[in-house]
């Protein structure tokens, strides 16, 4: 597991309220930071891009902030994936806080060959009627 680069793609459209908390949770991951890159594709018509740009994620192998142009979440994901270099691609919503063990638990089934795709648990920063 130690030699595999992981790319975490974070599409962030109008997420200025949450992007700092999400990125702060990634800084606490229990995973070798130099084997992980963070790619944020952020809206530039609010403060999301600016706030993401101000964060210090230099402990990661690569930290890239891209401006999201016209399009939807899918186009943001595609833009992030195009610049990623990881063998494993992880998609993370920008309004999510992850546990420090999240990444290790998420990718373990892939690393062991038991799965080719997984979905993990997270702590959403917003609640809705669906959660009740």
PDB file of C-alpha atoms in Angstrom:
ATOM      1  CA  UNK A   1       0.000   0.000   0.000  1.00  0.00           C
ATOM      2  CA  UNK A   2       2.889   2.340   0.722  1.00  0.00           C
ATOM      3  CA  UNK A   3       3.936   2.845  -2.889  1.00  0.00           C
ATOM      4  CA  UNK A   4       0.509   3.563  -4.390  1.00  0.00           C
ATOM      5  CA  UNK A   5      -0.384   7.195  -5.083  1.00  0.00           C
ATOM      6  CA  UNK A   6      -3.947   8.108  -4.138  1.00  0.00           C
ATOM      7  CA  UNK A   7      -5.724  11.032  -5.830  1.00  0.00           C
ATOM      8  CA  UNK A   8      -8.512  12.674  -3.855  1.00  0.00           C
ATOM      9  CA  UNK A   9     -10.726  14.783  -6.117  1.00  0.00           C
ATOM     10  CA  UNK A  10     -12.927  17.363  -4.355  1.00  0.00           C
ATOM     11  CA  UNK A  11     -15.515  19.123  -6.547  1.00  0.00           C
ATOM     12  CA  UNK A  12     -16.476  22.283  -4.663  1.00  0.00           C
ATOM     13  CA  UNK A  13     -19.254  24.368  -6.192  1.00  0.00           C
ATOM     14  CA  UNK A  14     -20.351  27.147  -3.830  1.00  0.00           C
ATOM     15  CA  UNK A  15     -18.888  25.418  -0.779  1.00  0.00           C
ATOM     16  CA  UNK A  16     -17.284  28.415   0.926  1.00  0.00           C
ATOM     17  CA  UNK A  17     -19.056  27.497   4.177  1.00  0.00           C
ATOM     18  CA  UNK A  18     -17.544  24.001   4.259  1.00  0.00           C
ATOM     19  CA  UNK A  19     -14.345  23.757   2.200  1.00  0.00           C
ATOM     20  CA  UNK A  20     -11.995  24.686   5.058  1.00  0.00           C
ATOM     21  CA  UNK A  21     -13.495  22.055   7.397  1.00  0.00           C
ATOM     22  CA  UNK A  22     -13.290  19.427   4.674  1.00  0.00           C
ATOM     23  CA  UNK A  23      -9.649  20.204   3.881  1.00  0.00           C
ATOM     24  CA  UNK A  24      -8.795  20.346   7.593  1.00  0.00           C
ATOM     25  CA  UNK A  25     -10.170  16.820   8.002  1.00  0.00           C
ATOM     26  CA  UNK A  26      -7.924  15.626   5.157  1.00  0.00           C
ATOM     27  CA  UNK A  27      -4.892  17.065   6.991  1.00  0.00           C
ATOM     28  CA  UNK A  28      -5.629  14.616   9.826  1.00  0.00           C
ATOM     29  CA  UNK A  29      -5.667  11.468   7.697  1.00  0.00           C
ATOM     30  CA  UNK A  30      -3.774   8.467   8.975  1.00  0.00           C
ATOM     31  CA  UNK A  31      -2.101   7.840   5.632  1.00  0.00           C
ATOM     32  CA  UNK A  32       1.362   8.734   4.278  1.00  0.00           C
ATOM     33  CA  UNK A  33       0.768  12.272   2.992  1.00  0.00           C
ATOM     34  CA  UNK A  34       3.503  12.023   0.358  1.00  0.00           C
ATOM     35  CA  UNK A  35       1.554   9.179  -1.255  1.00  0.00           C
ATOM     36  CA  UNK A  36      -1.569  11.273  -1.601  1.00  0.00           C
ATOM     37  CA  UNK A  37      -2.549  14.192  -3.809  1.00  0.00           C
ATOM     38  CA  UNK A  38      -5.489  16.535  -3.262  1.00  0.00           C
ATOM     39  CA  UNK A  39      -7.191  18.132  -6.261  1.00  0.00           C
ATOM     40  CA  UNK A  40      -9.939  20.668  -5.575  1.00  0.00           C
ATOM     41  CA  UNK A  41     -12.072  21.885  -8.471  1.00  0.00           C
ATOM     42  CA  UNK A  42     -13.693  25.009  -7.020  1.00  0.00           C
ATOM     43  CA  UNK A  43     -16.178  27.642  -8.064  1.00  0.00           C
ATOM     44  CA  UNK A  44     -14.570  31.037  -8.566  1.00  0.00           C
ATOM     45  CA  UNK A  45     -17.715  33.159  -8.453  1.00  0.00           C
ATOM     46  CA  UNK A  46     -17.849  32.917  -4.655  1.00  0.00           C
ATOM     47  CA  UNK A  47     -15.035  32.510  -2.101  1.00  0.00           C
ATOM     48  CA  UNK A  48     -14.621  28.724  -2.459  1.00  0.00           C
ATOM     49  CA  UNK A  49     -11.642  28.913  -4.833  1.00  0.00           C
ATOM     50  CA  UNK A  50      -9.985  31.676  -2.803  1.00  0.00           C
ATOM     51  CA  UNK A  51     -10.424  29.836   0.508  1.00  0.00           C
ATOM     52  CA  UNK A  52      -9.143  26.552  -0.916  1.00  0.00           C
ATOM     53  CA  UNK A  53      -6.145  28.360  -2.385  1.00  0.00           C
ATOM     54  CA  UNK A  54      -5.237  29.789   1.045  1.00  0.00           C
ATOM     55  CA  UNK A  55      -5.036  26.388   2.742  1.00  0.00           C
ATOM     56  CA  UNK A  56      -1.642  24.875   3.514  1.00  0.00           C
ATOM     57  CA  UNK A  57      -1.710  21.300   2.310  1.00  0.00           C
ATOM     58  CA  UNK A  58       1.986  21.202   1.447  1.00  0.00           C
ATOM     59  CA  UNK A  59       2.477  17.986   3.406  1.00  0.00           C
ATOM     60  CA  UNK A  60       0.683  16.161   0.574  1.00  0.00           C
ATOM     61  CA  UNK A  61       2.598  15.083  -2.511  1.00  0.00           C
ATOM     62  CA  UNK A  62       0.558  17.510  -4.581  1.00  0.00           C
ATOM     63  CA  UNK A  63      -2.169  20.036  -3.793  1.00  0.00           C
ATOM     64  CA  UNK A  64      -3.878  21.563  -6.813  1.00  0.00           C
ATOM     65  CA  UNK A  65      -6.753  24.044  -6.913  1.00  0.00           C
ATOM     66  CA  UNK A  66      -8.505  24.361 -10.255  1.00  0.00           C
ATOM     67  CA  UNK A  67     -11.220  26.819 -11.186  1.00  0.00           C
ATOM     68  CA  UNK A  68     -14.432  25.136 -12.184  1.00  0.00           C
ATOM     69  CA  UNK A  69     -15.786  26.544 -15.400  1.00  0.00           C
ATOM     70  CA  UNK A  70     -19.199  26.091 -16.883  1.00  0.00           C
ATOM     71  CA  UNK A  71     -20.727  22.718 -16.243  1.00  0.00           C
ATOM     72  CA  UNK A  72     -21.954  20.469 -13.521  1.00  0.00           C
ATOM     73  CA  UNK A  73     -20.385  18.246 -10.887  1.00  0.00           C
ATOM     74  CA  UNK A  74     -19.541  15.645 -13.517  1.00  0.00           C
ATOM     75  CA  UNK A  75     -17.480  18.144 -15.517  1.00  0.00           C
ATOM     76  CA  UNK A  76     -15.664  19.195 -12.321  1.00  0.00           C
ATOM     77  CA  UNK A  77     -14.851  15.569 -11.552  1.00  0.00           C
ATOM     78  CA  UNK A  78     -13.581  15.012 -15.090  1.00  0.00           C
ATOM     79  CA  UNK A  79     -11.400  18.113 -14.850  1.00  0.00           C
ATOM     80  CA  UNK A  80      -9.882  16.846 -11.595  1.00  0.00           C
ATOM     81  CA  UNK A  81      -9.365  13.325 -12.892  1.00  0.00           C
ATOM     82  CA  UNK A  82      -7.545  14.648 -15.984  1.00  0.00           C
ATOM     83  CA  UNK A  83      -4.797  16.200 -13.849  1.00  0.00           C
ATOM     84  CA  UNK A  84      -4.632  13.370 -11.316  1.00  0.00           C
ATOM     85  CA  UNK A  85      -1.704  10.955 -11.266  1.00  0.00           C
ATOM     86  CA  UNK A  86      -2.934   8.456  -8.690  1.00  0.00           C
ATOM     87  CA  UNK A  87      -3.423   4.767  -9.277  1.00  0.00           C
ATOM     88  CA  UNK A  88      -6.564   4.995  -7.128  1.00  0.00           C
ATOM     89  CA  UNK A  89      -9.031   7.858  -7.582  1.00  0.00           C
ATOM     90  CA  UNK A  90     -11.135   8.918  -4.579  1.00  0.00           C
ATOM     91  CA  UNK A  91     -14.081  11.292  -4.975  1.00  0.00           C
ATOM     92  CA  UNK A  92     -15.002  13.391  -1.954  1.00  0.00           C
ATOM     93  CA  UNK A  93     -17.792  15.943  -1.636  1.00  0.00           C
ATOM     94  CA  UNK A  94     -16.634  19.342  -0.404  1.00  0.00           C
ATOM     95  CA  UNK A  95     -19.153  19.414   2.439  1.00  0.00           C
ATOM     96  CA  UNK A  96     -17.808  16.314   4.143  1.00  0.00           C
ATOM     97  CA  UNK A  97     -15.582  15.663   7.126  1.00  0.00           C
ATOM     98  CA  UNK A  98     -13.670  12.407   7.000  1.00  0.00           C
ATOM     99  CA  UNK A  99     -12.355  10.392   9.927  1.00  0.00           C
ATOM    100  CA  UNK A 100      -8.579   9.956  10.174  1.00  0.00           C
ATOM    101  CA  UNK A 101      -8.958   6.236   9.334  1.00  0.00           C
ATOM    102  CA  UNK A 102     -11.335   6.889   6.420  1.00  0.00           C
ATOM    103  CA  UNK A 103      -8.839   6.628   3.571  1.00  0.00           C
ATOM    104  CA  UNK A 104      -7.093   3.488   4.829  1.00  0.00           C
ATOM    105  CA  UNK A 105     -10.436   1.755   5.396  1.00  0.00           C
ATOM    106  CA  UNK A 106     -11.759   2.958   2.050  1.00  0.00           C
ATOM    107  CA  UNK A 107      -8.901   1.706  -0.108  1.00  0.00           C
ATOM    108  CA  UNK A 108      -8.044  -1.510   1.782  1.00  0.00           C
ATOM    109  CA  UNK A 109     -10.482  -3.676  -0.221  1.00  0.00           C
ATOM    110  CA  UNK A 110      -8.991  -2.329  -3.454  1.00  0.00           C
ATOM    111  CA  UNK A 111      -5.391  -2.840  -2.347  1.00  0.00           C
ATOM    112  CA  UNK A 112      -6.152  -6.401  -1.224  1.00  0.00           C
ATOM    113  CA  UNK A 113      -7.821  -7.208  -4.550  1.00  0.00           C
ATOM    114  CA  UNK A 114     -11.230  -7.869  -2.977  1.00  0.00           C
ATOM    115  CA  UNK A 115     -12.881  -4.951  -4.790  1.00  0.00           C
ATOM    116  CA  UNK A 116     -12.382  -2.629  -7.739  1.00  0.00           C
ATOM    117  CA  UNK A 117     -14.733   0.068  -6.437  1.00  0.00           C
ATOM    118  CA  UNK A 118     -15.870   1.041  -2.942  1.00  0.00           C
ATOM    119  CA  UNK A 119     -18.101   3.577  -1.202  1.00  0.00           C
ATOM    120  CA  UNK A 120     -17.165   4.818   2.252  1.00  0.00           C
ATOM    121  CA  UNK A 121     -18.744   6.325   5.319  1.00  0.00           C
ATOM    122  CA  UNK A 122     -18.398  10.005   6.070  1.00  0.00           C
ATOM    123  CA  UNK A 123     -19.805  12.729   8.289  1.00  0.00           C
ATOM    124  CA  UNK A 124     -21.863  15.220   6.239  1.00  0.00           C
ATOM    125  CA  UNK A 125     -21.664  18.811   7.387  1.00  0.00           C
ATOM    126  CA  UNK A 126     -25.294  19.481   6.542  1.00  0.00           C
ATOM    127  CA  UNK A 127     -28.400  17.590   7.527  1.00  0.00           C
ATOM    128  CA  UNK A 128     -31.697  17.381   5.718  1.00  0.00           C
ATOM    129  CA  UNK A 129     -35.080  15.750   6.155  1.00  0.00           C
ATOM    130  CA  UNK A 130     -33.596  12.591   4.614  1.00  0.00           C
ATOM    131  CA  UNK A 131     -31.288  12.158   7.623  1.00  0.00           C
ATOM    132  CA  UNK A 132     -34.133  12.130  10.136  1.00  0.00           C
TER     133      UNK A 132
END
